[in-house]
Amino acid sequence: MKEAGNFDGSIGTYEKFLQYFDPFRNTLTVPLVIIGLEPPETFKINKETKEVEFLLP
C-alpha cells in the first residue's frame, strides 16, 4: 500500500499493529478500530510530481 499509493512512513501495517498491540493491551482504555485497505487499482500517485495518474483498464 505504501508503494502503490506513494504514502510516507506514517502508514502502518497490520503485522506491525499485531506486534505492538500486545504490550500496550493493559494501557489502552478505549476501543480501537483497525481498517485495512487494499492498494488502489485505478490510479497511482507520481512520486516526483505528486499528481494522480489514472490507469486505463
PDB file of C-alpha atoms in Angstrom:
ATOM      1  CA  MET A   1       0.000   0.000   0.000  1.00  0.00           C
ATOM      2  CA  LYS A   2       2.820   2.397   0.817  1.00  0.00           C
ATOM      3  CA  GLU A   3       4.465   1.884  -2.566  1.00  0.00           C
ATOM      4  CA  ALA A   4       1.289   1.684  -4.667  1.00  0.00           C
ATOM      5  CA  GLY A   5      -0.285   4.784  -3.130  1.00  0.00           C
ATOM      6  CA  ASN A   6       3.014   6.655  -2.677  1.00  0.00           C
ATOM      7  CA  PHE A   7       2.408   7.087   1.064  1.00  0.00           C
ATOM      8  CA  ASP A   8       5.064   8.080   3.565  1.00  0.00           C
ATOM      9  CA  GLY A   9       6.197   6.260   6.697  1.00  0.00           C
ATOM     10  CA  SER A  10       3.144   7.325   8.698  1.00  0.00           C
ATOM     11  CA  ILE A  11       1.199   4.424   7.184  1.00  0.00           C
ATOM     12  CA  GLY A  12       1.359   1.343   9.379  1.00  0.00           C
ATOM     13  CA  THR A  13       0.900  -2.307   8.568  1.00  0.00           C
ATOM     14  CA  TYR A  14      -1.410  -4.813  10.201  1.00  0.00           C
ATOM     15  CA  GLU A  15       1.552  -7.000  11.079  1.00  0.00           C
ATOM     16  CA  LYS A  16       3.219  -4.131  12.958  1.00  0.00           C
ATOM     17  CA  PHE A  17      -0.033  -3.415  14.767  1.00  0.00           C
ATOM     18  CA  LEU A  18      -0.164  -7.002  15.999  1.00  0.00           C
ATOM     19  CA  GLN A  19       3.457  -6.787  17.131  1.00  0.00           C
ATOM     20  CA  TYR A  20       2.996  -3.556  19.125  1.00  0.00           C
ATOM     21  CA  PHE A  21      -0.540  -4.098  20.402  1.00  0.00           C
ATOM     22  CA  ASP A  22       0.087  -6.892  22.893  1.00  0.00           C
ATOM     23  CA  PRO A  23       2.475  -4.940  25.195  1.00  0.00           C
ATOM     24  CA  PHE A  24       0.033  -1.980  25.276  1.00  0.00           C
ATOM     25  CA  ARG A  25      -3.086  -4.105  25.884  1.00  0.00           C
ATOM     26  CA  ASN A  26      -3.342  -3.088  29.566  1.00  0.00           C
ATOM     27  CA  THR A  27      -2.510   0.578  28.893  1.00  0.00           C
ATOM     28  CA  LEU A  28      -5.151   1.245  26.238  1.00  0.00           C
ATOM     29  CA  THR A  29      -8.514   2.096  27.785  1.00  0.00           C
ATOM     30  CA  VAL A  30     -10.566   2.857  24.666  1.00  0.00           C
ATOM     31  CA  PRO A  31     -11.738   0.532  21.884  1.00  0.00           C
ATOM     32  CA  LEU A  32      -9.727   0.581  18.659  1.00  0.00           C
ATOM     33  CA  VAL A  33     -10.991   0.155  15.120  1.00  0.00           C
ATOM     34  CA  ILE A  34      -8.402  -1.097  12.642  1.00  0.00           C
ATOM     35  CA  ILE A  35      -9.324  -0.623   8.989  1.00  0.00           C
ATOM     36  CA  GLY A  36      -7.462  -2.479   6.259  1.00  0.00           C
ATOM     37  CA  LEU A  37      -7.243  -1.006   2.766  1.00  0.00           C
ATOM     38  CA  GLU A  38      -6.224  -2.620  -0.489  1.00  0.00           C
ATOM     39  CA  PRO A  39      -3.812  -0.808  -2.837  1.00  0.00           C
ATOM     40  CA  PRO A  40      -5.502   1.408  -5.441  1.00  0.00           C
ATOM     41  CA  GLU A  41      -6.112  -0.271  -8.798  1.00  0.00           C
ATOM     42  CA  THR A  42      -7.434   2.641 -10.870  1.00  0.00           C
ATOM     43  CA  PHE A  43      -4.793   5.275 -10.166  1.00  0.00           C
ATOM     44  CA  LYS A  44      -1.290   5.858  -8.884  1.00  0.00           C
ATOM     45  CA  ILE A  45       0.446   8.923  -7.495  1.00  0.00           C
ATOM     46  CA  ASN A  46       3.580  10.069  -9.275  1.00  0.00           C
ATOM     47  CA  LYS A  47       6.463  10.147  -6.806  1.00  0.00           C
ATOM     48  CA  GLU A  48       8.156  13.204  -8.340  1.00  0.00           C
ATOM     49  CA  THR A  49       5.199  15.442  -9.226  1.00  0.00           C
ATOM     50  CA  LYS A  50       2.713  14.174  -6.586  1.00  0.00           C
ATOM     51  CA  GLU A  51      -0.003  14.183  -9.266  1.00  0.00           C
ATOM     52  CA  VAL A  52      -2.635  11.484  -9.684  1.00  0.00           C
ATOM     53  CA  GLU A  53      -2.180   9.344 -12.797  1.00  0.00           C
ATOM     54  CA  PHE A  54      -5.243   7.318 -13.814  1.00  0.00           C
ATOM     55  CA  LEU A  55      -4.611   3.810 -15.112  1.00  0.00           C
ATOM     56  CA  LEU A  56      -6.600   2.618 -18.123  1.00  0.00           C
ATOM     57  CA  PRO A  57      -8.316  -0.786 -17.817  1.00  0.00           C
TER      58      PRO A  57
END
